[in-house]
Coordinates of C-alpha atoms in Angstrom, one line a residue:
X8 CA -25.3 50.0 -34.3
X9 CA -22.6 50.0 -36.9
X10 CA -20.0 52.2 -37.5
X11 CA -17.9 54.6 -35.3
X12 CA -19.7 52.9 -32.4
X13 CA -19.4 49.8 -30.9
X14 CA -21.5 47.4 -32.1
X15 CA -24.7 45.1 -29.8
X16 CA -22.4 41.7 -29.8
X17 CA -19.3 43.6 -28.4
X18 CA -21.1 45.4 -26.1
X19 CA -22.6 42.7 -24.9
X20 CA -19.3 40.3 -24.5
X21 CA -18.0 43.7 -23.4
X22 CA -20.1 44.3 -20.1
X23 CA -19.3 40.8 -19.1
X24 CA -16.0 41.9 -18.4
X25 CA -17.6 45.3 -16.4
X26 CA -17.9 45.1 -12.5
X27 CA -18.7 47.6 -10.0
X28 CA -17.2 48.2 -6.8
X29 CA -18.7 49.0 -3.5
X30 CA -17.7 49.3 -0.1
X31 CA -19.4 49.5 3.5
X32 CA -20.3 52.9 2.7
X33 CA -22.1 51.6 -0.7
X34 CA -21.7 51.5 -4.4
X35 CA -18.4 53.8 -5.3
X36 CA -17.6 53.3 -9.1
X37 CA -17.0 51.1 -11.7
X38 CA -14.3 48.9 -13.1
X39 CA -13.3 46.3 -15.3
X40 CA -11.4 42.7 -15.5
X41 CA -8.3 43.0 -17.1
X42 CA -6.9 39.8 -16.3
X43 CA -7.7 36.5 -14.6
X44 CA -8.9 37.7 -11.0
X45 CA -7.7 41.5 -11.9
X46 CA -9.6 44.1 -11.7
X47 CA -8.6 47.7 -13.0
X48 CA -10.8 50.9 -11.7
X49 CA -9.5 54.6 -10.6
X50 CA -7.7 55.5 -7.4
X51 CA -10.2 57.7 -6.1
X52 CA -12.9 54.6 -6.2
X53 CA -11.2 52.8 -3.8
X54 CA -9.6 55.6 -1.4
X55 CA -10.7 57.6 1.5
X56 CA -9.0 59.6 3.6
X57 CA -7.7 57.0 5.6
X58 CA -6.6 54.6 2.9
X59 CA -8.3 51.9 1.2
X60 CA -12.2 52.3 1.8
X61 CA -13.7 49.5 4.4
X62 CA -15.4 46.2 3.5
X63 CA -14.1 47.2 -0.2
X64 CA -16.0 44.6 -2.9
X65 CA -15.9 43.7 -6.6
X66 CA -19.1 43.1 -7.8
X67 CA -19.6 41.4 -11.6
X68 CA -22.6 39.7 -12.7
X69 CA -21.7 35.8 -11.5
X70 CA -20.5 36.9 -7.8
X71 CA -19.6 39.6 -5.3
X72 CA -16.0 39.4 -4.6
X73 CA -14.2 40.8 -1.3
X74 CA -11.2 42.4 -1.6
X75 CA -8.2 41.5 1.1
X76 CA -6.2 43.8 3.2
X77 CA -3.1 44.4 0.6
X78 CA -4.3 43.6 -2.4
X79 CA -5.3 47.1 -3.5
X80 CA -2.0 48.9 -5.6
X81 CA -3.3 52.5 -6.1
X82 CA -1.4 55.1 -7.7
X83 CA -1.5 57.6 -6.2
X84 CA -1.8 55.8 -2.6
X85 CA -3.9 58.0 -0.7
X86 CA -6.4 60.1 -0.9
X87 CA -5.9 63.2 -2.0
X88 CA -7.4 67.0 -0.7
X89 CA -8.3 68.6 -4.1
X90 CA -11.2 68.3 -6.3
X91 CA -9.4 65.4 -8.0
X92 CA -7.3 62.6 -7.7
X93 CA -3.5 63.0 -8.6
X94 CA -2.3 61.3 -12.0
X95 CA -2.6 58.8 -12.9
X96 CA -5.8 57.7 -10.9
X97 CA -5.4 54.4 -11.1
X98 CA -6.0 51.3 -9.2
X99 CA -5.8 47.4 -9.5
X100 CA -7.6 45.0 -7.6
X101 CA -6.5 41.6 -6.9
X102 CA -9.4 39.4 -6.2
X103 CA -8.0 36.2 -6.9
X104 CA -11.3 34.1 -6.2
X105 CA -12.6 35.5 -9.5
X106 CA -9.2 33.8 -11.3
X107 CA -10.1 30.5 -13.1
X108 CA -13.7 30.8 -13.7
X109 CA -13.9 31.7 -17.0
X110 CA -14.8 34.8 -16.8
X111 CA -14.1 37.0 -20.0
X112 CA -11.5 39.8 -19.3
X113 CA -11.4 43.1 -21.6
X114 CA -9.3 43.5 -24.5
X115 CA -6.3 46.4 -24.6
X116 CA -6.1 48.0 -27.5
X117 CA -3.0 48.6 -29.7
X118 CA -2.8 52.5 -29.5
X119 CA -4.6 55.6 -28.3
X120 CA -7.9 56.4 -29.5
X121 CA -7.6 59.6 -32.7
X122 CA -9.5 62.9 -31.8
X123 CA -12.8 63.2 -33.5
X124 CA -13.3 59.1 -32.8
X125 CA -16.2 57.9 -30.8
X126 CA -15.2 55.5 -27.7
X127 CA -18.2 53.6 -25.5
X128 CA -17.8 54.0 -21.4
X129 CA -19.3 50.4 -20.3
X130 CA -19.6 51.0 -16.2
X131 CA -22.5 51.0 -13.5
X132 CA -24.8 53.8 -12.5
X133 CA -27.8 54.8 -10.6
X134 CA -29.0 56.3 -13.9
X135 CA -31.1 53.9 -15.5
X136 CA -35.2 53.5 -15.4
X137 CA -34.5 50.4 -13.4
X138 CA -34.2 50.7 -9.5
X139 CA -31.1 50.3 -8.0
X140 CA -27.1 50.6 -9.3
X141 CA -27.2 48.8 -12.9
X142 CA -25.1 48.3 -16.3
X143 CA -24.8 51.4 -18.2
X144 CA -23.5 52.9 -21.5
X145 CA -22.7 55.8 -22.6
X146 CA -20.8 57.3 -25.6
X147 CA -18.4 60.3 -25.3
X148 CA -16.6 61.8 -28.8
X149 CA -12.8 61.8 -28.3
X150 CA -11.5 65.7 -28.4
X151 CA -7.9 65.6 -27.5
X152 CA -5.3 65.8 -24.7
X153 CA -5.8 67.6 -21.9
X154 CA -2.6 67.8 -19.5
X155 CA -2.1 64.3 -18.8
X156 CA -5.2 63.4 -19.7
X157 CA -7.4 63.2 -22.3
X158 CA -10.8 65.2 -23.1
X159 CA -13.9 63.9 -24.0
X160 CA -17.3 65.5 -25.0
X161 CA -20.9 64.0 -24.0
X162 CA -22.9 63.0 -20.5
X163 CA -20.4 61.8 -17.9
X164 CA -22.8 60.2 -15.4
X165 CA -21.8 59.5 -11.7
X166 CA -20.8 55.9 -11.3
X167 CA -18.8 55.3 -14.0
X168 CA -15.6 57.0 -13.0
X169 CA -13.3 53.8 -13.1
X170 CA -14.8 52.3 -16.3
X171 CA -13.5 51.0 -19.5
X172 CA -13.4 53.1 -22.9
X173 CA -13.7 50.7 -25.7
X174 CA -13.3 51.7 -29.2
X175 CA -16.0 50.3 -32.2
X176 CA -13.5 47.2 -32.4
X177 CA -13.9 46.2 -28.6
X178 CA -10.6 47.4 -27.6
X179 CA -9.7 48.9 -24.5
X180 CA -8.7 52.9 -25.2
X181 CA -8.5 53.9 -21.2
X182 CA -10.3 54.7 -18.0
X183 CA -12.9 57.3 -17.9
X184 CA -12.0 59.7 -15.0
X185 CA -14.5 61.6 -14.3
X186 CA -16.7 64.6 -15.2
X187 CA -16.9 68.4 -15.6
X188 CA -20.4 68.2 -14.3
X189 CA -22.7 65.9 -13.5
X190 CA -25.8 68.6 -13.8
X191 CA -24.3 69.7 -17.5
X192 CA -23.4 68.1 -20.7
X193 CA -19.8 69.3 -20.2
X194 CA -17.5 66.4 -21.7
X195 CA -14.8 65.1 -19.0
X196 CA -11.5 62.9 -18.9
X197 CA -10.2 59.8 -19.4
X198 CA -6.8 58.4 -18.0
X199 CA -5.1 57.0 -21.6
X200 CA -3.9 53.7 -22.3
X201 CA -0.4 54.4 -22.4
X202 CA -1.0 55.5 -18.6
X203 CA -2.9 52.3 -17.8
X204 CA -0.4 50.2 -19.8
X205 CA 2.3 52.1 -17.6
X206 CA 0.8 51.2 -14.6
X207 CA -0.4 47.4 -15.5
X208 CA 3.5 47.0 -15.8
X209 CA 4.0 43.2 -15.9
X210 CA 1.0 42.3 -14.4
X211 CA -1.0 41.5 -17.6
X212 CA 0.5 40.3 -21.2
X213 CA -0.7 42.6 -23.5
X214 CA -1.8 40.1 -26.6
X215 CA -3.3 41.7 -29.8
X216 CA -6.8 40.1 -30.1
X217 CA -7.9 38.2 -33.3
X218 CA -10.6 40.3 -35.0
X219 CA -14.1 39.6 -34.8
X220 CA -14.8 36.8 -37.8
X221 CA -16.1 38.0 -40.9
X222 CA -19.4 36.5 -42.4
X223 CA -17.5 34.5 -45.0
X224 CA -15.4 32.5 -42.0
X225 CA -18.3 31.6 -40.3
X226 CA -20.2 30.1 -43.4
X227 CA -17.4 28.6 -44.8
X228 CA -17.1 26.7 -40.8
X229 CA -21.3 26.0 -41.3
X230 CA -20.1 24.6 -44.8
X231 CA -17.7 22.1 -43.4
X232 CA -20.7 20.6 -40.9
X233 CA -22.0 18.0 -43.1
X234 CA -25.9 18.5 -41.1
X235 CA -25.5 21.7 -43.0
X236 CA -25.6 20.3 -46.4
X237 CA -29.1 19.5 -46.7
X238 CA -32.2 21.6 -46.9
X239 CA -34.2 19.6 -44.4
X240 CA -31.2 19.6 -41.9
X241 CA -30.9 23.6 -41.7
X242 CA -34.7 23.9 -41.4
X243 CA -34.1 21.5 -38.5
X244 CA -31.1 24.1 -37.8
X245 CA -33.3 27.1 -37.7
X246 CA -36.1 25.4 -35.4
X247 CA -33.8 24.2 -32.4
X248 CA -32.4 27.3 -33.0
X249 CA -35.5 29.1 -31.8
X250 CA -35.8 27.1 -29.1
X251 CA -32.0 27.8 -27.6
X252 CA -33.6 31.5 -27.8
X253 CA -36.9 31.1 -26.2
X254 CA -38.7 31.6 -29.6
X255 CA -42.5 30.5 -29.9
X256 CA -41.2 29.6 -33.5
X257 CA -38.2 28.9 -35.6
X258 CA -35.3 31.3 -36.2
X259 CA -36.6 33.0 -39.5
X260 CA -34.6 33.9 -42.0
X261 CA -35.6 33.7 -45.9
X262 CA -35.5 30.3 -47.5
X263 CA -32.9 29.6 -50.2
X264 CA -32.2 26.6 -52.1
X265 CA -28.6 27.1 -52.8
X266 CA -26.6 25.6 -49.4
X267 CA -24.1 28.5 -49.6
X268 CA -26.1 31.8 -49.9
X269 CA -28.9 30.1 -46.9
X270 CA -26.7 30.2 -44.6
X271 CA -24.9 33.1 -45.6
X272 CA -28.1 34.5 -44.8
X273 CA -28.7 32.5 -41.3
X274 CA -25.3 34.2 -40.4
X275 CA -26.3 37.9 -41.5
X276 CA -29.7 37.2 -39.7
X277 CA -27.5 36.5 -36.7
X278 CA -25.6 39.3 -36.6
X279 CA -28.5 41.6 -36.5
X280 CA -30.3 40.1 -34.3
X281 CA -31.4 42.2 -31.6
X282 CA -28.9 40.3 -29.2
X283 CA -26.2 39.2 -32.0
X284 CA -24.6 36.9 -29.6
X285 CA -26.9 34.8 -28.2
X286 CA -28.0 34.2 -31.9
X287 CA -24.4 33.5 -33.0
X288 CA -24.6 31.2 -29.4
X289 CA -27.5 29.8 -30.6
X290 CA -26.5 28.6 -33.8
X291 CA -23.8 26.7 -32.7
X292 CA -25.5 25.2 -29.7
X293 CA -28.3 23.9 -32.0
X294 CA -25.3 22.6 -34.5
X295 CA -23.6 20.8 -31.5
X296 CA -26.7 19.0 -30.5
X297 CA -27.9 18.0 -34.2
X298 CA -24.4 17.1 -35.3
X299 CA -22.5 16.3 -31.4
X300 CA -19.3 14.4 -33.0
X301 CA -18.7 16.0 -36.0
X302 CA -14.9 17.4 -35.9
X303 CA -16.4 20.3 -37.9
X304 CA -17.7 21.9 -34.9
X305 CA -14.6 22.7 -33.2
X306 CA -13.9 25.3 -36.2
X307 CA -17.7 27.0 -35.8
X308 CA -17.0 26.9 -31.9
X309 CA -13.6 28.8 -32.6
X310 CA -15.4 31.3 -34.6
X311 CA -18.3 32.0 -32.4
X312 CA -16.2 32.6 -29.2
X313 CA -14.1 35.0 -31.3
X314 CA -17.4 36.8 -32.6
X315 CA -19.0 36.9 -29.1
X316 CA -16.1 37.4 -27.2
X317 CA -17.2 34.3 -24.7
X318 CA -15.6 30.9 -24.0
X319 CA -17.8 28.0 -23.8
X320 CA -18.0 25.6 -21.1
X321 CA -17.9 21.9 -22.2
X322 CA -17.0 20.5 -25.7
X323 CA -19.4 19.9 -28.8
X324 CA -21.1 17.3 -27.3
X325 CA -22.4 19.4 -24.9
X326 CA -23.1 21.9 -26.5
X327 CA -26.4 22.6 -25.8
X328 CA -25.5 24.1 -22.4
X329 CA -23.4 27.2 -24.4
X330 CA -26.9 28.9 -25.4
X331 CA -26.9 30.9 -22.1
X332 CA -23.7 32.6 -22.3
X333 CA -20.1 31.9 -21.5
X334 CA -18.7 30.1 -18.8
X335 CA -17.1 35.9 -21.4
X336 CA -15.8 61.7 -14.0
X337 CA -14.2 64.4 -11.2
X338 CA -13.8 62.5 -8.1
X339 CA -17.6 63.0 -7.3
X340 CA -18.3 60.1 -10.1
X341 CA -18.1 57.1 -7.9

């Protein structure tokens, strides 16, 4: 989907940086990596009345993660008796086994999200068809400021108190809080980024992304891979493409003679693909294995990681390992 809302490929990058966090009690609420072995989530996630909830894990998709005595800072720092936590709600996770594995962490953004704009909650919830606590989206219309917080309209559902709010460029806007009602379609809160900026402190360098490459870079990086330049070679393209996506047949897209405009047209065909990013992954994996030591590739690899949001393990050469992916509420919502 285009537009005021996020888009399949960041979505996708996105929810690689999601985790959910459970304790010996069970699944609690859902967060997101902010940094190398950082994990953000709210407060009331991770606290009980007598502290920091027992056997306290971070789940993501590559491990489970447990989380040491101390190395939960919560503001505020214990529980607290009304229907919901104090300001700001926030907690971060230090789980320093996840730090140095690659895994992709989720972009801040460079201000608060305008009333009226559409923001993407990326968490966990029981809420799906499938059985179980699983990845789940939802998007909420930004209304405006309420108190300390901020109001949103749509379907809060429980589990994702603690998750990220991404704008339709990826960006982090704040922490969904919780709900007004988990029976209703009543809208619900989300702690801003200023607050969560506030309370990251130091902790994290806040580093404006580079934008998402346009078509033109990416053919213009295809252009400077000499495989690219004849016909034959990006019909060889197209078919170990397919195969890097578990195809029964080539990548289809519509044959042109002029170099420029095919694979300006292999590119659009990527990006609306029905997964953008393993396409985009699949292009340059099949690339890297046609063409392993042309210094070309390093440009395209660049590109893609930007577009997808992933870093690649290996170089060029081995490229053909990348196809797979990276090496990137009230209190009652947890």
């Amino acid at each position: 989907m285009t537009g005021p809302h996020l888009d399949r490929a960041r979505a996708e990058a996105l929810h690689r940086c999601a985790v959910r966090i459970e304790a010996a009690n069970g699944f609690r609420g859902s967060g997101f990596l902010v940094g190398p072995g950082l994990a953000v989530t709210c407060a009331h996630v991770v606290l009980d009345r007598r502290g920091v909830a027992e056997g306290l894990v971070v789940r993501h998709e590559s491990s489970t993660y447990p989380v040491l005595p101390g190395a939960v800072r919560a503001e505020p720092d214990t529980a607290g008796t009304g229907p919901f936590e104090a300001f700001p709600d926030l907690a971060l996770l230090d789980v320093p086994a996840a730090a140095g594995t690659g895994h992709p962490v989720a972009p801040l953004a460079g201000g608060e999200a305008e009333p009226g704009s559409w923001l993407t909650a990326l968490g966990h919830s029981e809420a799906t068809p499938s059985p179980g606590v699983n990845p789940d989206t939802v998007a909420l219309q930004v209304v405006g400021r309420s108190g300390e917080l901020t109001r949103v309209g749509g379907f809060v559902q429980p589990g994702f108190s603690g998750s990220m709010l991404v704008g339709s460029d990826g960006l982090v806007c704040g922490v969904l809080k919780g709900s007004r009602s988990y029976k209703q379609d009543l809208g619900g809160w989300y702690v801003p980024l200023a607050a969560l900026i506030a309370f990251l402190g130091p902790v994290v360098q806040l580093v404006a992304p580079e934008p998402s490459p346009s078509d033109t870079e990416l053919v213009a990086a295809l252009m400077a891979v000499r495989y690219t330049a004849r016909a034959d070679g990006r019909f060889d393209l197209l078919e170990r493409m397919g195969e890097h996506l578990g195809l029964p047949h080539s990548f289809e897209v519509e044959e042109r003679s002029d170099r420029r405009d095919h694979l300006f047209r292999i590119v659009s065909r990527c990006r609306h693909h029905r997964d953008a990013s393993a396409a985009l992954r699949a292009l340059y994996a099949a690339l890297a294995e046609l063409a392993p030591y042309d210094g070309a590739l390093d440009r395209l690899r660049s590109l893609v990681e930007r577009a997808t949001g992933e870093h690649f393990a290996g170089g060029p050469a081995t490229g053909g390992g990348v196809a797979g992916g990276p090496v990137a509420d009230g209190r009652g919502s947890r």
